[in-house]
Each structure stands twice: as C-alpha cells, then as structure tokens.
Amino acid sequence: MKASAQITPSQILEQLEQVKDPEIPVVSIVELGLIADVQVDERSARVKITPTFAGCPAVEVMRAETEQRLRALGIEEVKVEITFDPPWDSNRISPEGRRKLKEFGLAPPKPYTGAVDLIQIAFVECPYCGSADTTMESAFGPTLCRAIHYCHACQQSFEQFKPV
Amino acid sequence: MTIALKTLLYRLADDEVIIGHRNTEWTGHGPILEEDIAFSSMAQDELGHAQIYYSLLHDLGEANPDQLAFLREAQAFQCAQFVELPRGDWAFSVARQFFYDAAESVRLAALSKSAYAPLAQAARKFAGEEKYHWLHAKTWITHLAQGTGESRARLEAGLKQAYPYALGLFETTAADAAIVSENLCAPEAELQTAWQALITPVLAEAGLALPAATPVYGGRAGQHTEHLTPLLNDMQLVFRMEPEAGW
C-alpha cells in the first residue's frame, strides 16, 4: 500500500471515476459533476459531494462507495460530506458525461446561461434519432432527475436528464 | 438568533413533511400513470427537503431528523393547516399544489437571501427543483380549466376549498418580528403579495377568479385540524414501533 502523502487530488478524481450513479450506471459521479471539492494532505482526504436533487435516494449509496474507494487508495482518514454549496446544476455535467447519457438513451440537458427557463425544459432533441420534433409528456419520470418526452419523428418515448 | 431561526425551520420542515406525506397518498392511486409518478416525485422532493430542514434543526441542538418527524405529537407541529387537509379528489390536490408551489417559489427566493448561510444554500438548491413543481401545477390548472365541464367544476371547487387555508401559509406569530429583523426571511405579508402576483395571472388566463376569503390561521401556533393526528398515526406508526431500530 502506498503512502497517502503521494496521493494528489487528480488521483482521487481518477479513482472516483469508478463510482457510478446507481440510477444511471454508465456515468461516474465525476462526469456528472457531483464532486464539489477535494482536499488531501499526508494522511487524510476530504471530498464534498453536491447532489443532483436534495431528495435523491442514491446519494447515500454514492457517498458510501466514495468513502470505500478512497480507503482502497490507502488513505487513513477519509471524510465524505454532502454539501449544497455550490448547488449542483446540470451545466456541471462534463462533455463525456453528456455523451454517455445520450448513448444510454437519456437526452442530456442542454448547457444554459442564466436561469433554466421553460423552453430549455420542453424542447430537447431525441437521443435515438436526433429529431427536434419532440414534446414533453411529463416533467416527472422514473427518477427525480428525469423527465418524459415523446419523439414525433421516430414515435418513441424517451427520457431527458432534466436541466436544473 | 436561535429561537426565531428554529421557529422558521420548524415551519418549513413541517409544511414539507406533511404535504409530502399527503402527496404519497397518490402513489398507486393517480388518475393516470404520469400523475401517479408526478405526485410521487413531488412527494420525494418534499420529504427530501424536510429531511434537510430537520438536519439544520439538529445542527442547532434539536433532536435528529427521524425523531423530529416521527416522535412529535400534533400540537408540536408548526405546519399550516392547509397541508393537513385530506388529499380530496385529484382536482383538489392539483389546486392545493398550485397554491403551495407558488408559495414555495416566492418563499425560497426570499430564503436564498437569508442571513443564515446554511438555510440560504439549501433554499437555492431547492428553488431549482421546485421549478418543475410550479411548471406541473400551472399546466394542470390550464388543462383542468379548459377540459370538460366536470374537470372545470371540480377544479373550481378545489380552489375555493383550498384558498382560505392557503392564505394560512402566511400566518405570523410572535417569532416573526425577529425572523425579519435578523434577516432570516422576508416578512410574510411581503411573501403573500408576491404569491398573489404569481397565481393571479395563471388563474386569469384560465378564466378563473378567486373568491374573497378569510384566512384560516392556527397551524403556526400548533392548532391543527382533526386531520393531522390520523395522518401522524399513519406516518409515525412504523418508526414508533421500534424507535431505536437501524435502517
């Protein structure tokens, strides 16, 4: 086991690429932008997670796995905290994360400036055929972070990872 | 700061946990699958927010979130009577949610500027989520108003029944002077004005008007309807069987 003195924040982020969102197991918590802060010193590491939705039931699973992965690096003292500072927003999802969401069949949220408005929520490209001829069926889907849409071009329902 | 802050947090947490519980009553019973999911999701958000408000209270020395939600009696709750009312028919639940989501929208905007930083951070987080609740509520006010004669009549009845209680969301007590002077939140009267400005145009566009009403107060002072105790009996039953159990 190597000494934790040698561990850098970027090694920690690399390790946390292994931690997936249990509700969307193709993307990591790093790609989703959930890591708000990483601090390391000789024997300890402190990581802050900013959850997508405050009521997300997967937060505790991801927190526990993050802790476990950091211990696996040989770090003696590991602290993983949940924070709302900064609050998570969908602009934090990395380009790679967006690509994986789309491959998974979830339309990625469009990056935005300012505040999310209704147009961003309702108009989204179909992840299957790319058509913009879609309508939102419901702002609520199988998990808190997804909305249900319908594509008129390929006549399929699909889900969007909600812009927040 | 502490007494005013705790009062404010109890109101916020208790409103959320009780309306959240009411909304879970639609799980498996929604009129269509999408609405079953919508009310269940909104309940999940509301219970999540309640848990965080209770955690903030715990940080200030109160009992832990589970104990606060599941071991207090009705008179200790500071929720508005509005959130206790039975779910009614679905049009009533839509009407209630419309009033509630509008109130949350203005309240969270005010709390985002709270002098108590952990509360301001939580409020900023919740505000982003609540956008979807407000979008949902507005959409269904329009759908039901423009649907059939029956959907419109039921919506009108729901709005009329809910409105006097909705005004009770802005009830004040002796704690409010300090809540305002300590910059924890904007005055309730100011929030109510912003709330009216938010709901009126949506109703007007749907051709609906609100009757004059006398606010129903009492909840913030621990006076509740006969509906709260049976709700708590349901909600707290399992926890009270084995309060020390690990989950």
GROMACS .gro file of N, CA and C in nm, chain A residues 12-153:
model
  426
   12ILE      N    1  -0.727   1.117  -0.694
   12ILE     CA    2  -0.855   1.090  -0.626
   12ILE      C    3  -0.969   1.096  -0.727
   13LEU      N    4  -0.967   1.198  -0.811
   13LEU     CA    5  -1.072   1.209  -0.913
   13LEU      C    6  -1.070   1.089  -1.006
   14GLU      N    7  -0.949   1.045  -1.038
   14GLU     CA    8  -0.935   0.927  -1.125
   14GLU      C    9  -1.000   0.804  -1.059
   15GLN      N   10  -0.973   0.789  -0.931
   15GLN     CA   11  -1.031   0.678  -0.857
   15GLN      C   12  -1.183   0.687  -0.851
   16LEU      N   13  -1.232   0.811  -0.837
   16LEU     CA   14  -1.377   0.829  -0.823
   16LEU      C   15  -1.452   0.812  -0.956
   17GLU      N   16  -1.377   0.802  -1.065
   17GLU     CA   17  -1.440   0.765  -1.194
   17GLU      C   18  -1.503   0.627  -1.184
   18GLN      N   19  -1.458   0.549  -1.084
   18GLN     CA   20  -1.513   0.414  -1.064
   18GLN      C   21  -1.650   0.417  -0.997
   19VAL      N   22  -1.682   0.530  -0.934
   19VAL     CA   23  -1.810   0.537  -0.863
   19VAL      C   24  -1.917   0.584  -0.960
   20LYS      N   25  -2.016   0.498  -0.986
   20LYS     CA   26  -2.121   0.531  -1.082
   20LYS      C   27  -2.248   0.573  -1.009
   21ASP      N   28  -2.330   0.649  -1.079
   21ASP     CA   29  -2.463   0.679  -1.027
   21ASP      C   30  -2.545   0.551  -1.036
   22PRO      N   31  -2.593   0.497  -0.923
   22PRO     CA   32  -2.665   0.370  -0.930
   22PRO      C   33  -2.793   0.377  -1.014
   23GLU      N   34  -2.845   0.498  -1.033
   23GLU     CA   35  -2.967   0.510  -1.115
   23GLU      C   36  -2.933   0.522  -1.263
   24ILE      N   37  -2.809   0.560  -1.294
   24ILE     CA   38  -2.763   0.570  -1.434
   24ILE      C   39  -2.622   0.512  -1.436
   25PRO      N   40  -2.610   0.380  -1.435
   25PRO     CA   41  -2.480   0.317  -1.406
   25PRO      C   42  -2.372   0.335  -1.514
   26VAL      N   43  -2.400   0.413  -1.617
   26VAL     CA   44  -2.296   0.435  -1.719
   26VAL      C   45  -2.213   0.560  -1.693
   27VAL      N   46  -2.261   0.650  -1.607
   27VAL     CA   47  -2.183   0.772  -1.583
   27VAL      C   48  -2.129   0.776  -1.441
   28SER      N   49  -2.009   0.833  -1.428
   28SER     CA   50  -1.948   0.840  -1.296
   28SER      C   51  -1.991   0.968  -1.226
   29ILE      N   52  -1.967   0.970  -1.095
   29ILE     CA   53  -2.004   1.089  -1.019
   29ILE      C   54  -1.913   1.207  -1.056
   30VAL      N   55  -1.795   1.176  -1.111
   30VAL     CA   56  -1.707   1.284  -1.158
   30VAL      C   57  -1.764   1.344  -1.286
   31GLU      N   58  -1.807   1.257  -1.379
   31GLU     CA   59  -1.864   1.306  -1.506
   31GLU      C   60  -1.994   1.384  -1.484
   32LEU      N   61  -2.069   1.345  -1.380
   32LEU     CA   62  -2.195   1.416  -1.351
   32LEU      C   63  -2.171   1.550  -1.281
   33GLY      N   64  -2.044   1.571  -1.241
   33GLY     CA   65  -2.013   1.699  -1.175
   33GLY      C   66  -2.055   1.702  -1.030
   34LEU      N   67  -2.063   1.585  -0.966
   34LEU     CA   68  -2.108   1.581  -0.826
   34LEU      C   69  -1.997   1.616  -0.727
   35ILE      N   70  -1.872   1.611  -0.773
   35ILE     CA   71  -1.762   1.638  -0.680
   35ILE      C   72  -1.742   1.789  -0.669
   36ALA      N   73  -1.772   1.841  -0.550
   36ALA     CA   74  -1.765   1.986  -0.531
   36ALA      C   75  -1.626   2.029  -0.483
   37ASP      N   76  -1.558   1.939  -0.412
   37ASP     CA   77  -1.429   1.978  -0.355
   37ASP      C   78  -1.349   1.853  -0.318
   38VAL      N   79  -1.217   1.861  -0.339
   38VAL     CA   80  -1.127   1.752  -0.297
   38VAL      C   81  -1.010   1.815  -0.223
   39GLN      N   82  -0.985   1.768  -0.100
   39GLN     CA   83  -0.868   1.817  -0.027
   39GLN      C   84  -0.791   1.699   0.028
   40VAL      N   85  -0.660   1.701   0.007
   40VAL     CA   86  -0.578   1.592   0.060
   40VAL      C   87  -0.458   1.647   0.135
   41ASP      N   88  -0.420   1.576   0.240
   41ASP     CA   89  -0.289   1.603   0.300
   41ASP      C   90  -0.222   1.468   0.324
   42GLU      N   91  -0.123   1.464   0.410
   42GLU     CA   92  -0.042   1.343   0.423
   42GLU      C   93  -0.120   1.217   0.457
   43ARG      N   94  -0.217   1.231   0.549
   43ARG     CA   95  -0.286   1.111   0.589
   43ARG      C   96  -0.437   1.112   0.566
   44SER      N   97  -0.489   1.225   0.520
   44SER     CA   98  -0.635   1.230   0.511
   44SER      C   99  -0.683   1.288   0.378
   45ALA      N  100  -0.806   1.256   0.346
   45ALA     CA  101  -0.869   1.311   0.227
   45ALA      C  102  -1.011   1.353   0.264
   46ARG      N  103  -1.051   1.466   0.209
   46ARG     CA  104  -1.186   1.516   0.236
   46ARG      C  105  -1.248   1.550   0.102
   47VAL      N  106  -1.364   1.487   0.077
   47VAL     CA  107  -1.432   1.507  -0.051
   47VAL      C  108  -1.573   1.558  -0.023
   48LYS      N  109  -1.616   1.657  -0.101
   48LYS     CA  110  -1.753   1.707  -0.087
   48LYS      C  111  -1.833   1.670  -0.211
   49ILE      N  112  -1.952   1.616  -0.186
   49ILE     CA  113  -2.042   1.578  -0.295
   49ILE      C  114  -2.162   1.672  -0.295
   50THR      N  115  -2.193   1.730  -0.410
   50THR     CA  116  -2.311   1.815  -0.421
   50THR      C  117  -2.416   1.738  -0.502
   51PRO      N  118  -2.526   1.694  -0.435
   51PRO     CA  119  -2.620   1.603  -0.503
   51PRO      C  120  -2.702   1.671  -0.612
   52THR      N  121  -2.745   1.590  -0.710
   52THR     CA  122  -2.827   1.645  -0.820
   52THR      C  123  -2.958   1.699  -0.763
   53PHE      N  124  -3.029   1.615  -0.687
   53PHE     CA  125  -3.154   1.656  -0.624
   53PHE      C  126  -3.143   1.629  -0.474
   54ALA      N  127  -3.196   1.722  -0.394
   54ALA     CA  128  -3.183   1.710  -0.248
   54ALA      C  129  -3.245   1.580  -0.197
   55GLY      N  130  -3.352   1.535  -0.263
   55GLY     CA  131  -3.420   1.414  -0.217
   55GLY      C  132  -3.373   1.288  -0.288
   56CYS      N  133  -3.259   1.295  -0.355
   56CYS     CA  134  -3.210   1.180  -0.432
   56CYS      C  135  -3.175   1.064  -0.338
   57PRO      N  136  -3.241   0.949  -0.356
   57PRO     CA  137  -3.215   0.836  -0.267
   57PRO      C  138  -3.080   0.768  -0.294
   58ALA      N  139  -3.016   0.803  -0.406
   58ALA     CA  140  -2.889   0.739  -0.440
   58ALA      C  141  -2.770   0.807  -0.372
   59VAL      N  142  -2.792   0.921  -0.310
   59VAL     CA  143  -2.681   0.998  -0.252
   59VAL      C  144  -2.603   0.916  -0.150
   60GLU      N  145  -2.675   0.848  -0.062
   60GLU     CA  146  -2.608   0.774   0.044
   60GLU      C  147  -2.523   0.660  -0.013
   61VAL      N  148  -2.576   0.595  -0.119
   61VAL     CA  149  -2.502   0.487  -0.186
   61VAL      C  150  -2.371   0.542  -0.244
   62MET      N  151  -2.381   0.657  -0.310
   62MET     CA  152  -2.262   0.715  -0.373
   62MET      C  153  -2.163   0.766  -0.268
   63ARG      N  154  -2.216   0.819  -0.159
   63ARG     CA  155  -2.129   0.867  -0.052
   63ARG      C  156  -2.049   0.750   0.008
   64ALA      N  157  -2.120   0.640   0.034
   64ALA     CA  158  -2.054   0.524   0.095
   64ALA      C  159  -1.950   0.464   0.000
   65GLU      N  160  -1.985   0.459  -0.129
   65GLU     CA  161  -1.890   0.399  -0.224
   65GLU      C  162  -1.767   0.489  -0.242
   66THR      N  163  -1.789   0.619  -0.238
   66THR     CA  164  -1.678   0.713  -0.248
   66THR      C  165  -1.580   0.689  -0.132
   67GLU      N  166  -1.636   0.675  -0.014
   67GLU     CA  167  -1.553   0.651   0.104
   67GLU      C  168  -1.472   0.522   0.088
   68GLN      N  169  -1.540   0.419   0.042
   68GLN     CA  170  -1.477   0.288   0.024
   68GLN      C  171  -1.363   0.295  -0.079
   69ARG      N  172  -1.389   0.365  -0.190
   69ARG     CA  173  -1.286   0.377  -0.296
   69ARG      C  174  -1.164   0.455  -0.246
   70LEU      N  175  -1.189   0.554  -0.160
   70LEU     CA  176  -1.076   0.633  -0.111
   70LEU      C  177  -0.993   0.553  -0.012
   71ARG      N  178  -1.061   0.472   0.070
   71ARG     CA  179  -0.988   0.384   0.163
   71ARG      C  180  -0.903   0.285   0.085
   72ALA      N  181  -0.955   0.241  -0.029
   72ALA     CA  182  -0.882   0.145  -0.112
   72ALA      C  183  -0.751   0.204  -0.163
   73LEU      N  184  -0.741   0.339  -0.164
   73LEU     CA  185  -0.616   0.403  -0.205
   73LEU      C  186  -0.513   0.402  -0.092
   74GLY      N  187  -0.556   0.357   0.026
   74GLY     CA  188  -0.464   0.352   0.139
   74GLY      C  189  -0.465   0.478   0.223
   75ILE      N  190  -0.568   0.562   0.204
   75ILE     CA  191  -0.576   0.685   0.283
   75ILE      C  192  -0.631   0.651   0.421
   76GLU      N  193  -0.563   0.700   0.525
   76GLU     CA  194  -0.602   0.663   0.662
   76GLU      C  195  -0.735   0.724   0.702
   77GLU      N  196  -0.746   0.856   0.685
   77GLU     CA  197  -0.867   0.924   0.730
   77GLU      C  198  -0.942   0.976   0.609
   78VAL      N  199  -1.066   0.930   0.596
   78VAL     CA  200  -1.146   0.969   0.480
   78VAL      C  201  -1.273   1.035   0.529
   79LYS      N  202  -1.303   1.151   0.475
   79LYS     CA  203  -1.428   1.217   0.512
   79LYS      C  204  -1.501   1.257   0.384
   80VAL      N  205  -1.624   1.208   0.370
   80VAL     CA  206  -1.704   1.244   0.254
   80VAL      C  207  -1.829   1.316   0.304
   81GLU      N  208  -1.844   1.440   0.259
   81GLU     CA  209  -1.956   1.521   0.308
   81GLU      C  210  -2.051   1.553   0.194
   82ILE      N  211  -2.178   1.575   0.231
   82ILE     CA  212  -2.278   1.621   0.135
   82ILE      C  213  -2.293   1.771   0.153
   83THR      N  214  -2.289   1.844   0.043
   83THR     CA  215  -2.298   1.990   0.052
   83THR      C  216  -2.397   2.042  -0.053
   84PHE      N  217  -2.451   2.161  -0.028
   84PHE     CA  218  -2.529   2.230  -0.131
   84PHE      C  219  -2.457   2.357  -0.174
   85ASP      N  220  -2.330   2.364  -0.138
   85ASP     CA  221  -2.251   2.482  -0.171
   85ASP      C  222  -2.125   2.439  -0.245
   86PRO      N  223  -2.116   2.453  -0.376
   86PRO     CA  224  -2.217   2.514  -0.463
   86PRO      C  225  -2.331   2.416  -0.490
   87PRO      N  226  -2.452   2.467  -0.517
   87PRO     CA  227  -2.560   2.376  -0.555
   87PRO      C  228  -2.528   2.313  -0.691
   88TRP      N  229  -2.557   2.185  -0.703
   88TRP     CA  230  -2.535   2.119  -0.833
   88TRP      C  231  -2.626   2.181  -0.938
   89ASP      N  232  -2.574   2.198  -1.059
   89ASP     CA  233  -2.663   2.229  -1.170
   89ASP      C  234  -2.618   2.146  -1.289
   90SER      N  235  -2.705   2.134  -1.388
   90SER     CA  236  -2.678   2.041  -1.498
   90SER      C  237  -2.563   2.087  -1.587
   91ASN      N  238  -2.523   2.214  -1.576
   91ASN     CA  239  -2.405   2.259  -1.651
   91ASN      C  240  -2.276   2.193  -1.601
   92ARG      N  241  -2.283   2.132  -1.483
   92ARG     CA  242  -2.164   2.066  -1.428
   92ARG      C  243  -2.134   1.932  -1.494
   93ILE      N  244  -2.228   1.880  -1.573
   93ILE     CA  245  -2.204   1.751  -1.639
   93ILE      C  246  -2.099   1.770  -1.749
   94SER      N  247  -1.997   1.685  -1.751
   94SER     CA  248  -1.887   1.701  -1.847
   94SER      C  249  -1.933   1.659  -1.987
   95PRO      N  250  -1.861   1.703  -2.090
   95PRO     CA  251  -1.895   1.661  -2.228
   95PRO      C  252  -1.898   1.508  -2.241
   96GLU      N  253  -1.805   1.442  -2.175
   96GLU     CA  254  -1.801   1.296  -2.178
   96GLU      C  255  -1.926   1.238  -2.109
   97GLY      N  256  -1.964   1.299  -2.000
   97GLY     CA  257  -2.085   1.259  -1.929
   97GLY      C  258  -2.208   1.274  -2.018
   98ARG      N  259  -2.216   1.383  -2.090
   98ARG     CA  260  -2.330   1.406  -2.180
   98ARG      C  261  -2.335   1.300  -2.290
   99ARG      N  262  -2.217   1.269  -2.343
   99ARG     CA  263  -2.210   1.168  -2.450
   99ARG      C  264  -2.261   1.034  -2.398
  100LYS      N  265  -2.220   0.998  -2.277
  100LYS     CA  266  -2.261   0.869  -2.220
  100LYS      C  267  -2.410   0.865  -2.187
  101LEU      N  268  -2.462   0.976  -2.141
  101LEU     CA  269  -2.606   0.982  -2.113
  101LEU      C  270  -2.685   0.956  -2.241
  102LYS      N  271  -2.640   1.019  -2.349
  102LYS     CA  272  -2.710   1.006  -2.477
  102LYS      C  273  -2.704   0.862  -2.527
  103GLU      N  274  -2.586   0.802  -2.515
  103GLU     CA  275  -2.569   0.661  -2.554
  103GLU      C  276  -2.660   0.569  -2.474
  104PHE      N  277  -2.682   0.607  -2.349
  104PHE     CA  278  -2.767   0.530  -2.258
  104PHE      C  279  -2.915   0.546  -2.294
  105GLY      N  280  -2.943   0.646  -2.382
  105GLY     CA  281  -3.082   0.671  -2.422
  105GLY      C  282  -3.148   0.782  -2.343
  106LEU      N  283  -3.067   0.856  -2.269
  106LEU     CA  284  -3.118   0.970  -2.193
  106LEU      C  285  -3.070   1.098  -2.261
  107ALA      N  286  -3.166   1.182  -2.303
  107ALA     CA  287  -3.124   1.308  -2.365
  107ALA      C  288  -3.051   1.392  -2.262
  108PRO      N  289  -2.926   1.434  -2.293
  108PRO     CA  290  -2.853   1.515  -2.194
  108PRO      C  291  -2.913   1.655  -2.186
  109PRO      N  292  -2.907   1.718  -2.067
  109PRO     CA  293  -2.958   1.854  -2.055
  109PRO      C  294  -2.869   1.950  -2.134
  110LYS      N  295  -2.931   2.044  -2.206
  110LYS     CA  296  -2.851   2.142  -2.281
  110LYS      C  297  -2.784   2.239  -2.183
  111PRO      N  298  -2.657   2.272  -2.210
  111PRO     CA  299  -2.594   2.375  -2.126
  111PRO      C  300  -2.672   2.507  -2.142
  112TYR      N  301  -2.678   2.586  -2.036
  112TYR     CA  302  -2.751   2.712  -2.042
  112TYR      C  303  -2.674   2.820  -1.969
  113THR      N  304  -2.712   2.944  -1.997
  113THR     CA  305  -2.658   3.055  -1.918
  113THR      C  306  -2.774   3.120  -1.844
  114GLY      N  307  -2.746   3.181  -1.731
  114GLY     CA  308  -2.854   3.242  -1.652
  114GLY      C  309  -2.935   3.134  -1.582
  115ALA      N  310  -3.068   3.148  -1.585
  115ALA     CA  311  -3.154   3.050  -1.518
  115ALA      C  312  -3.221   2.959  -1.620
  116VAL      N  313  -3.259   2.841  -1.574
  116VAL     CA  314  -3.332   2.747  -1.661
  116VAL      C  315  -3.469   2.807  -1.689
  117ASP      N  316  -3.511   2.807  -1.815
  117ASP     CA  317  -3.649   2.850  -1.841
  117ASP      C  318  -3.727   2.738  -1.908
  118LEU      N  319  -3.855   2.763  -1.929
  118LEU     CA  320  -3.944   2.658  -1.977
  118LEU      C  321  -3.903   2.604  -2.114
  119ILE      N  322  -3.843   2.691  -2.195
  119ILE     CA  323  -3.806   2.647  -2.329
  119ILE      C  324  -3.698   2.539  -2.321
  120GLN      N  325  -3.602   2.561  -2.229
  120GLN     CA  326  -3.497   2.460  -2.214
  120GLN      C  327  -3.553   2.329  -2.162
  121ILE      N  328  -3.656   2.339  -2.079
  121ILE     CA  329  -3.712   2.218  -2.021
  121ILE      C  330  -3.788   2.138  -2.128
  122ALA      N  331  -3.865   2.209  -2.210
  122ALA     CA  332  -3.959   2.140  -2.300
  122ALA      C  333  -3.896   2.096  -2.433
  123PHE      N  334  -3.802   2.172  -2.487
  123PHE     CA  335  -3.752   2.141  -2.620
  123PHE      C  336  -3.619   2.069  -2.613
  124VAL      N  337  -3.619   1.946  -2.658
  124VAL     CA  338  -3.499   1.866  -2.644
  124VAL      C  339  -3.492   1.772  -2.763
  125GLU      N  340  -3.370   1.741  -2.806
  125GLU     CA  341  -3.353   1.651  -2.920
  125GLU      C  342  -3.366   1.506  -2.876
  126CYS      N  343  -3.430   1.428  -2.961
  126CYS     CA  344  -3.446   1.285  -2.935
  126CYS      C  345  -3.308   1.217  -2.932
  127PRO      N  346  -3.277   1.142  -2.825
  127PRO     CA  347  -3.146   1.077  -2.817
  127PRO      C  348  -3.132   0.962  -2.916
  128TYR      N  349  -3.243   0.913  -2.971
  128TYR     CA  350  -3.238   0.799  -3.064
  128TYR      C  351  -3.217   0.846  -3.208
  129CYS      N  352  -3.300   0.944  -3.254
  129CYS     CA  353  -3.291   0.982  -3.396
  129CYS      C  354  -3.242   1.125  -3.415
  130GLY      N  355  -3.228   1.201  -3.309
  130GLY     CA  356  -3.175   1.338  -3.321
  130GLY      C  357  -3.278   1.441  -3.361
  131SER      N  358  -3.404   1.400  -3.383
  131SER     CA  359  -3.506   1.496  -3.425
  131SER      C  360  -3.536   1.596  -3.314
  132ALA      N  361  -3.569   1.720  -3.356
  132ALA     CA  362  -3.610   1.821  -3.258
  132ALA      C  363  -3.762   1.826  -3.248
  133ASP      N  364  -3.830   1.740  -3.324
  133ASP     CA  365  -3.977   1.739  -3.323
  133ASP      C  366  -4.026   1.653  -3.206
  134THR      N  367  -4.011   1.708  -3.087
  134THR     CA  368  -4.045   1.632  -2.966
  134THR      C  369  -4.133   1.716  -2.874
  135THR      N  370  -4.209   1.651  -2.789
  135THR     CA  371  -4.283   1.725  -2.687
  135THR      C  372  -4.260   1.661  -2.550
  136MET      N  373  -4.274   1.745  -2.446
  136MET     CA  374  -4.259   1.692  -2.312
  136MET      C  375  -4.393   1.633  -2.267
  137GLU      N  376  -4.390   1.508  -2.223
  137GLU     CA  377  -4.512   1.441  -2.177
  137GLU      C  378  -4.533   1.467  -2.029
  138SER      N  379  -4.424   1.464  -1.953
  138SER     CA  380  -4.435   1.488  -1.809
  138SER      C  381  -4.301   1.536  -1.755
  139ALA      N  382  -4.309   1.634  -1.665
  139ALA     CA  383  -4.187   1.687  -1.604
  139ALA      C  384  -4.127   1.588  -1.504
  140PHE      N  385  -4.201   1.480  -1.476
  140PHE     CA  386  -4.154   1.383  -1.377
  140PHE      C  387  -4.143   1.245  -1.441
  141GLY      N  388  -4.033   1.177  -1.410
  141GLY     CA  389  -4.009   1.046  -1.469
  141GLY      C  390  -3.975   0.943  -1.363
  142PRO      N  391  -3.907   0.834  -1.407
  142PRO     CA  392  -3.880   0.724  -1.314
  142PRO      C  393  -3.784   0.759  -1.200
  143THR      N  394  -3.703   0.862  -1.216
  143THR     CA  395  -3.622   0.911  -1.104
  143THR      C  396  -3.639   1.063  -1.100
  144LEU      N  397  -3.600   1.124  -0.988
  144LEU     CA  398  -3.621   1.269  -0.973
  144LEU      C  399  -3.552   1.348  -1.083
  145CYS      N  400  -3.441   1.295  -1.136
  145CYS     CA  401  -3.363   1.374  -1.232
  145CYS      C  402  -3.407   1.354  -1.377
  146ARG      N  403  -3.516   1.283  -1.402
  146ARG     CA  404  -3.556   1.260  -1.540
  146ARG      C  405  -3.697   1.308  -1.570
  147ALA      N  406  -3.717   1.358  -1.693
  147ALA     CA  407  -3.849   1.395  -1.742
  147ALA      C  408  -3.882   1.304  -1.862
  148ILE      N  409  -4.011   1.290  -1.893
  148ILE     CA  410  -4.053   1.201  -2.002
  148ILE      C  411  -4.095   1.285  -2.123
  149HIS      N  412  -4.039   1.250  -2.239
  149HIS     CA  413  -4.067   1.321  -2.365
  149HIS      C  414  -4.112   1.221  -2.471
  150TYR      N  415  -4.165   1.275  -2.582
  150TYR     CA  416  -4.206   1.189  -2.692
  150TYR      C  417  -4.151   1.246  -2.822
  151CYS      N  418  -4.095   1.157  -2.904
  151CYS     CA  419  -4.040   1.199  -3.033
  151CYS      C  420  -4.141   1.168  -3.144
  152HIS      N  421  -4.184   1.273  -3.214
  152HIS     CA  422  -4.284   1.254  -3.321
  152HIS      C  423  -4.220   1.195  -3.446
  153ALA      N  424  -4.089   1.211  -3.462
  153ALA     CA  425  -4.021   1.160  -3.582
  153ALA      C  426  -4.005   1.008  -3.575
   0.00000   0.00000   0.00000
